[in-house]
Each structure stands twice: as structure tokens, then as C-alpha cells.
CSV table of C-alpha atoms in Angstrom, one decimal:
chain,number,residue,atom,x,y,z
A,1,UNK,CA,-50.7,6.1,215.3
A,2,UNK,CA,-54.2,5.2,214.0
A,3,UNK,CA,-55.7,5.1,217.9
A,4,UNK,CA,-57.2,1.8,217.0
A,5,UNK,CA,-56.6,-1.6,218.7
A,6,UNK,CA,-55.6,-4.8,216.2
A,7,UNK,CA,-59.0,-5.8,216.0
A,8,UNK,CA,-60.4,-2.9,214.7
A,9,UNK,CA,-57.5,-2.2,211.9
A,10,UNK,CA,-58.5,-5.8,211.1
A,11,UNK,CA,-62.2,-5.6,211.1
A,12,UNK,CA,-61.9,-2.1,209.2
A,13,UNK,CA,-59.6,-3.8,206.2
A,14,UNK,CA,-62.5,-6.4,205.9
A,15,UNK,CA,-65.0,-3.7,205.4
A,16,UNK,CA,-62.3,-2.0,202.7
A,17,UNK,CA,-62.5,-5.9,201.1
A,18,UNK,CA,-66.1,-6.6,200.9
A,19,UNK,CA,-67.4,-6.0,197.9
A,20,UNK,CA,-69.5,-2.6,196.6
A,21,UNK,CA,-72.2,-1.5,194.3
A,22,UNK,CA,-70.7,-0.3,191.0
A,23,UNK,CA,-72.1,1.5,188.3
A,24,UNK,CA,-73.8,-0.8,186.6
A,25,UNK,CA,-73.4,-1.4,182.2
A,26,UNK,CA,-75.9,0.2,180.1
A,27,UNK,CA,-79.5,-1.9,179.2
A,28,UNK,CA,-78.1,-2.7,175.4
A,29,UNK,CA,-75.1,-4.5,176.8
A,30,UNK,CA,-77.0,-5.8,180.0
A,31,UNK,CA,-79.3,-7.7,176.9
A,32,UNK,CA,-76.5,-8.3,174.9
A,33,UNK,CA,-74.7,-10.2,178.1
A,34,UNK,CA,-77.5,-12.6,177.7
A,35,UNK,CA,-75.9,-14.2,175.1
A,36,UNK,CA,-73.0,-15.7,176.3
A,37,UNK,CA,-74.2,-19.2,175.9
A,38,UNK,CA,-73.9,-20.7,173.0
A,39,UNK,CA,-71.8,-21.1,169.7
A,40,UNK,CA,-70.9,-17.8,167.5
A,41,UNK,CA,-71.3,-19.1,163.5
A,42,UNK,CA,-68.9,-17.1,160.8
A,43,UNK,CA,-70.5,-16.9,157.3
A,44,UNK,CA,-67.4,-17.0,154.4
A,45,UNK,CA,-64.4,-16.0,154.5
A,46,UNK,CA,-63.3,-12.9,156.4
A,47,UNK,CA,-59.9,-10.6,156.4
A,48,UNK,CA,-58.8,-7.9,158.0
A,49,UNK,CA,-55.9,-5.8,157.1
A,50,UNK,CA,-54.8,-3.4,160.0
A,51,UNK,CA,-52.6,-0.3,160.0
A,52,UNK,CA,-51.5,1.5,163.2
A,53,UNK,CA,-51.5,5.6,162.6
A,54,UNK,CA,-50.9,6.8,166.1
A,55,UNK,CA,-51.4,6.2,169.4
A,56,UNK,CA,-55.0,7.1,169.1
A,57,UNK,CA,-56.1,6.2,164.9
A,58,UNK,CA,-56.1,3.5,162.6
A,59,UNK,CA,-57.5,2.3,159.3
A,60,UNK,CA,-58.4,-1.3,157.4
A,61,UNK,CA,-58.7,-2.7,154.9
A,62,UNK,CA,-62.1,-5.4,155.1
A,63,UNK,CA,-62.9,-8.4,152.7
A,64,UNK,CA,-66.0,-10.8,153.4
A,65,UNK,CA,-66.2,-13.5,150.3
A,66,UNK,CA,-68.5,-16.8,150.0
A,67,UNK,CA,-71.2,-15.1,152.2
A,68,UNK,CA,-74.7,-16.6,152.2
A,69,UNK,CA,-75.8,-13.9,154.0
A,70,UNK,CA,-74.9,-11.2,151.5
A,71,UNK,CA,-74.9,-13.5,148.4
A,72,UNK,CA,-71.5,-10.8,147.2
A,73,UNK,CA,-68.2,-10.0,148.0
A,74,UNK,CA,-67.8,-7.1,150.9
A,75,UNK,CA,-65.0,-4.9,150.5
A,76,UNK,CA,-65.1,-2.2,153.6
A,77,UNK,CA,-62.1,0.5,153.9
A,78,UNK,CA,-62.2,2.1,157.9
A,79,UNK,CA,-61.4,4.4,160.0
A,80,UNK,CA,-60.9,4.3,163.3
A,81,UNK,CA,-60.2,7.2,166.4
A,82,UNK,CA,-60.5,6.5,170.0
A,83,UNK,CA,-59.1,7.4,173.2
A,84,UNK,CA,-60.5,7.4,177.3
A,85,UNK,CA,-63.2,9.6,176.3
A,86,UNK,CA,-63.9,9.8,172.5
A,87,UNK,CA,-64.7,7.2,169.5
A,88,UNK,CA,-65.2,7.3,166.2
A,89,UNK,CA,-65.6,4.6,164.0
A,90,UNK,CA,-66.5,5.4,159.7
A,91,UNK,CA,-66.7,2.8,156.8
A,92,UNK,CA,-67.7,3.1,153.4
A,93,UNK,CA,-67.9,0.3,150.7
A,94,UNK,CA,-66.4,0.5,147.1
A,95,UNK,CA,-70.2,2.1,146.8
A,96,UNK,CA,-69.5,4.8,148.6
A,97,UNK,CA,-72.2,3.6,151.4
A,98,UNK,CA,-71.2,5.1,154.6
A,99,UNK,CA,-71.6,4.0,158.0
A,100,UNK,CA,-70.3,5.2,161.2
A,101,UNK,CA,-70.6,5.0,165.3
A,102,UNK,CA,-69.4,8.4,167.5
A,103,UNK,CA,-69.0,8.2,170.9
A,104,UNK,CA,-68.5,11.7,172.5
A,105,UNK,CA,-68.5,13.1,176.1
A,106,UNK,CA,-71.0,16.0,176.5
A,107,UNK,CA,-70.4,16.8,179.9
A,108,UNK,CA,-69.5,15.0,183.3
A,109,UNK,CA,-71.1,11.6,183.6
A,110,UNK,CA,-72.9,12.3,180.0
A,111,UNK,CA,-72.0,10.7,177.3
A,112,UNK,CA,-73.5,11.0,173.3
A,113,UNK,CA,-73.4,8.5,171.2
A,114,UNK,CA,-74.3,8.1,167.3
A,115,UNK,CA,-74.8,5.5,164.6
A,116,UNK,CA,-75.5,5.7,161.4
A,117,UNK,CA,-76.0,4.9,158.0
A,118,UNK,CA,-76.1,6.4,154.3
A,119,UNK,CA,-76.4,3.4,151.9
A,120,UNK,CA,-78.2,3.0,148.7
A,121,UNK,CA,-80.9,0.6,150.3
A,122,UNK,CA,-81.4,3.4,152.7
A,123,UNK,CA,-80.7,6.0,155.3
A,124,UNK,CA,-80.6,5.5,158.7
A,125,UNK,CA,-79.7,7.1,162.1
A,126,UNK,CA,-80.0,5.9,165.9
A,127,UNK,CA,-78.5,8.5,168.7
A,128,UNK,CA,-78.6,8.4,172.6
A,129,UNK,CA,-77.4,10.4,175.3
A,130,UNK,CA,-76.7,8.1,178.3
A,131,UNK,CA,-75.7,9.5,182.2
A,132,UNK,CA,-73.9,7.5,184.2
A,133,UNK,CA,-74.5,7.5,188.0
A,134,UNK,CA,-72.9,6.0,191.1
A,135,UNK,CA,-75.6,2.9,191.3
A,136,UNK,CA,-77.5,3.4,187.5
A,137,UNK,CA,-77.9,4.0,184.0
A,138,UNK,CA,-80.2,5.7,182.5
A,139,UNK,CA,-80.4,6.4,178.6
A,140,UNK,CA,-82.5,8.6,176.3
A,141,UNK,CA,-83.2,7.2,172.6
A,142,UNK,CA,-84.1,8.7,169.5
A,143,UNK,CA,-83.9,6.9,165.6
A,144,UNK,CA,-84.8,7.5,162.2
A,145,UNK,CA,-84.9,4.5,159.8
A,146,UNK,CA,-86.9,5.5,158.4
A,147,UNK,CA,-89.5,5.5,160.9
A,148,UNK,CA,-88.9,7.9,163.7
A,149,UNK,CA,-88.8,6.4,167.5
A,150,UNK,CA,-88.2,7.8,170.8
A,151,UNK,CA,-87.7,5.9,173.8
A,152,UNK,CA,-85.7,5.4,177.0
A,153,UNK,CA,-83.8,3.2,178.8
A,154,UNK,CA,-82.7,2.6,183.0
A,155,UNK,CA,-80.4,-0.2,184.4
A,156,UNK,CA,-80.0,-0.1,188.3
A,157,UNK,CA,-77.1,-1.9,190.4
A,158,UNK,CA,-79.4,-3.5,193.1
A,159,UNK,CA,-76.4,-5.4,195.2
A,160,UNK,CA,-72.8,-6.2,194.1
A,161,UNK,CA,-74.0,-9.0,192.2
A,162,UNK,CA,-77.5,-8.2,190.7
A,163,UNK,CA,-78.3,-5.5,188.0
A,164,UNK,CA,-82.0,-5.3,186.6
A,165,UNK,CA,-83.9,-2.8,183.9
A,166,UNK,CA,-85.8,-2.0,181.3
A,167,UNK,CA,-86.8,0.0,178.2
A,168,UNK,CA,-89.6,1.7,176.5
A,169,UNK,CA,-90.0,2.9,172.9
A,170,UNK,CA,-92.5,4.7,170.8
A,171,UNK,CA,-92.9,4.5,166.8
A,172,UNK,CA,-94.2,7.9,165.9
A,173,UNK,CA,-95.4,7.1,162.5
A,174,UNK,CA,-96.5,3.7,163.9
A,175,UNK,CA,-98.0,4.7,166.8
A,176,UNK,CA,-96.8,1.4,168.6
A,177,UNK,CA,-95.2,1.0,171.8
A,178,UNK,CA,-92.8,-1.5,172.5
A,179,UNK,CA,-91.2,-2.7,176.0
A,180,UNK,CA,-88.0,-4.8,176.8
A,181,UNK,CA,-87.4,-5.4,180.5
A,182,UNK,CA,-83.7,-7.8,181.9
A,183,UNK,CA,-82.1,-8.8,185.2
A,184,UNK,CA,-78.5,-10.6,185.4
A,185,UNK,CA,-77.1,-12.0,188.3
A,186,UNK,CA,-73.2,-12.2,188.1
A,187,UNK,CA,-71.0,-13.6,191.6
A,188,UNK,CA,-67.9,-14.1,189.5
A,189,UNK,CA,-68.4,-17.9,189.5
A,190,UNK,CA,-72.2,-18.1,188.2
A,191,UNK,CA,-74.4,-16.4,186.2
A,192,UNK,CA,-77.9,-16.2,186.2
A,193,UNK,CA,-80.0,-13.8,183.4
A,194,UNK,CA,-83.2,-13.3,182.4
A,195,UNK,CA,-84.8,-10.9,179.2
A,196,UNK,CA,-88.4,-10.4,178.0
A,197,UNK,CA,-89.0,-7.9,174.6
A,198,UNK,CA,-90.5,-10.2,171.7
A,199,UNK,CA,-89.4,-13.4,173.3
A,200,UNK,CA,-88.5,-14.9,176.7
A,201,UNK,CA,-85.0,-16.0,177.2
A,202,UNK,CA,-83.5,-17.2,180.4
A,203,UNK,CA,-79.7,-18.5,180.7
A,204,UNK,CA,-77.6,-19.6,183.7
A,205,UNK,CA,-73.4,-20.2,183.4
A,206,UNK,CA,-71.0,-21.5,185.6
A,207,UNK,CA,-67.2,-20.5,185.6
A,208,UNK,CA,-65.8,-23.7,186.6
A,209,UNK,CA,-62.3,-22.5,186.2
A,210,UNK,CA,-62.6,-18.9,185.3
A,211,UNK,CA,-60.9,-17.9,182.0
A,212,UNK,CA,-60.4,-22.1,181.9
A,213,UNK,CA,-63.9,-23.4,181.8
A,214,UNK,CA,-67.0,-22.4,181.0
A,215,UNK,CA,-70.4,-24.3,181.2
A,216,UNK,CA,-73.5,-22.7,180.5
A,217,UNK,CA,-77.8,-23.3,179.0
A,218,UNK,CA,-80.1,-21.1,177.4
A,219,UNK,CA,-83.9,-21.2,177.4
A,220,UNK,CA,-85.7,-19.0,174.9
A,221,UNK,CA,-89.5,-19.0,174.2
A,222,UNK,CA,-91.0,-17.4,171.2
A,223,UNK,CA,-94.1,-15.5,170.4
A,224,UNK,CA,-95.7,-17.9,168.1
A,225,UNK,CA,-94.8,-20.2,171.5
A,226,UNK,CA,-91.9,-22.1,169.9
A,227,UNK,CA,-89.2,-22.9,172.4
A,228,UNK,CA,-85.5,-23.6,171.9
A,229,UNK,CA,-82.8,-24.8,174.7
A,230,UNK,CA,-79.0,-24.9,174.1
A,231,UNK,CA,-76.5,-26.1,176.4
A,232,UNK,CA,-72.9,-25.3,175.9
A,233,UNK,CA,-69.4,-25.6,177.1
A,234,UNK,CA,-66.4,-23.3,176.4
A,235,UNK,CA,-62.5,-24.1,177.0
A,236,UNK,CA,-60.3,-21.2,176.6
A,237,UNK,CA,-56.8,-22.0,175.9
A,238,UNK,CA,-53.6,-19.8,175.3
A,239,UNK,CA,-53.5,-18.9,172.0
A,240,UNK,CA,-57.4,-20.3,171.4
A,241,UNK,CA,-61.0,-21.1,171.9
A,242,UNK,CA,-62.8,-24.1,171.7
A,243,UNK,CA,-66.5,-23.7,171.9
A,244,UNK,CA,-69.3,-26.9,171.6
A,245,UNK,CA,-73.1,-26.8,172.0
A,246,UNK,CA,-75.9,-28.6,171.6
């Protein structure tokens, strides 16, 4: 026997049920969540040609024609290794340009990541280390392309719902300092986001029926004080997608 009376089993299986502060995602993705309102546009013709190696590789086989983007056919042949803990992710072109991503765990709650890339138009490399904690997320950042830049980054899980933080980066060769700073407020039925780097952008979406219907507008202001609002709605169906905005 437990010792307690009805009501306090009951009263302590609503405190097991009411929700906690998680770990919160990184700053990147915490920017990149911003954009879940509006439609995503495909340039040409794309396929991909998949082949299973084991339970943890695979390769493909990547063709991008009728581009406007590129103005040439893309031909990319990859290599791909993953599990729980470790990524890795290389490409090269019928160039021989490389480029890659590595995701590798360098201790307990630390985690190194790498991306790069060796192409005739240039050389690049961005790398971060990023500890994860019980409430935050804090990220140190260093790139070469060909300018070299250090920085950091720090997202913090204020309640269940709301995550907030920001970034800082230095050009050494530069000597410029940039700032980006983003807050997103997520219940599970509405979502409310705001980001400031170079522009001001500001989005709100409403799960009407989640993984159904979605419903969603976007506000961003530029620099050069330009403005531009989008307002959206997604259905998601079984075997599809149907997105429309305006």
C-alpha cells in the first residue's frame, strides 16, 4: 500500500500529467520554425534514386534538370551514415566538388557538428559544438568561407510552451558584429513566433485539426523598410499535401 487516501493518488497523477519544461531545439531550428507559413516553390525537375546498405547507410543517386536557379543540370552521388548518436552525410558532383555535414557526440550532452564544402567556386567550412541541458541550448560557432567568424548561440525553455534566444557573431577580417535574437510560443493548437537579424518577421498558426488543418500568416519587415504579409492554409491528407497562400 501507497499510505495515501484516493484523493491524493488522484491529485498526484494530475501532477505526473501536467505538462514540463523540456530541453528546448537549438537557435538555427528555433529560426528556421519560423517558417512554417507559407508555400515551399520546387525549381525543375528533381529525382532521387535510393539504395538501402544497412541498417545504418545508404547512397543516391541525385538529378536536378530545367533549374533556373542553377541554369545546368545537377547530378549528385551520396552517401549517407546515421544512427542515435552519429551522422554523416558526403556528396560530390560529376566535378568532383565535395560537400558534407558530420554530426558526432563528443561527450555527454555535447554534441559536434560540421559542414562543409570543397567546390571549384570555393572552399568553405562552418563547425559548432552545441551542449544540451535540462531547460537550454547553448551553441559555440566558428566558419571559414572564406572570411573567418566566431560567434555563439543560447535558446532557453522559459515555460512548457515558450522558448526564446539569441545569437552573436563576429567577422574577423570584417570586423563586423552581427546579432539575431527569436521567441516561439507553441501550446500544440497555436503558434505564435517572432525573429529579428536583418529583418523583422512575426508569424502566428492555428492547428485547427492537428495533422488535418492548418491556418497560418506571416509578417516580415525589411531593412530598406519594405514589408510583405502572407497568409496561408495547409490540408494534410493521407498519401498528400495541399498547400495555398496568398
Amino acid at each position: 500500500p501507497s499510505g495515501l487516501s484516493l484523493i491524493e493518488e488522484a491529485d498526484a497523477e494530475l501532477e505526473k500529467r501536467k505538462k514540463k519544461i523540456r530541453t528546448p531545439q537549438n537557435f538555427e531550428n528555433l529560426k528556421m520554425g519560423l517558417g512554417q507559413v507559407g508555400v515551399h516553390s520546387f525549381d525543375g525537375l528533381r529525382i532521387a534514386v535510393q539504395k538501402q546498405v544497412s541498417l545504418t547507410s545508404m547512397v543516391s543517386h541525385f538529378y536536378w534538370v530545367g533549374s533556373q536557379a542553377t541554369g545546368q543540370p545537377i547530378y549528385q552521388y551520396r552517401l549517407v551514415y546515421g544512427n542515435d548518436d552519429e551522422f554523416i552525410n558526403v556528396a560530390t558532383d560529376a566535378d568532383f566538388n565535395l560537400e558534407g555535414e558530420v554530426k558526432w557526440p563528443l561527450a555527454e550532452n555535447v554534441l559536434g557538428k560540421l559542414n562543409f564544402t570543397l567546390a571549384d567556386q570555393g572552399k568553405a567550412a562552418n563547425g559548432e559544438i552545441q551542449y544540451t541541458g535540462e531547460t537550454f541550448v547553448a551553441n559555440l560557432l566558428f566558419g571559414k568561407a572564406p572570411s573567418t567568424t566566431i560567434g555563439c548561440a543560447y535558446t532557453q525553455a522559459i515555460t512548457p510552451a515558450l522558448s526564446a534566444g539569441g545569437q552573436i557573431q563576429h567577422d574577423l577580417m570584417k570586423g563586423t558584429t552581427s546579432t539575431a535574437f527569436a521567441g516561439m510560443y507553441d501550446d500544440g493548437e497555436q503558434v505564435v513566433g517572432a525573429k529579428y537579424d536583418t529583418t523583422f518577421q512575426m508569424m502566428y498558426l492555428r492547428r485547427v485539426n492537428p495533422n488535418r488543418v492548418h491556418v497560418g500568416a506571416d509578417l516580415s519587415f525589411g531593412e530598406d523598410g519594405s514589408s510583405t504579409m502572407t497568409a496561408s492554409t495547409e490540408y494534410i491528407l493521407k498519401q498528400s499535401k495541399l498547400n495555398m497562400a496568398v
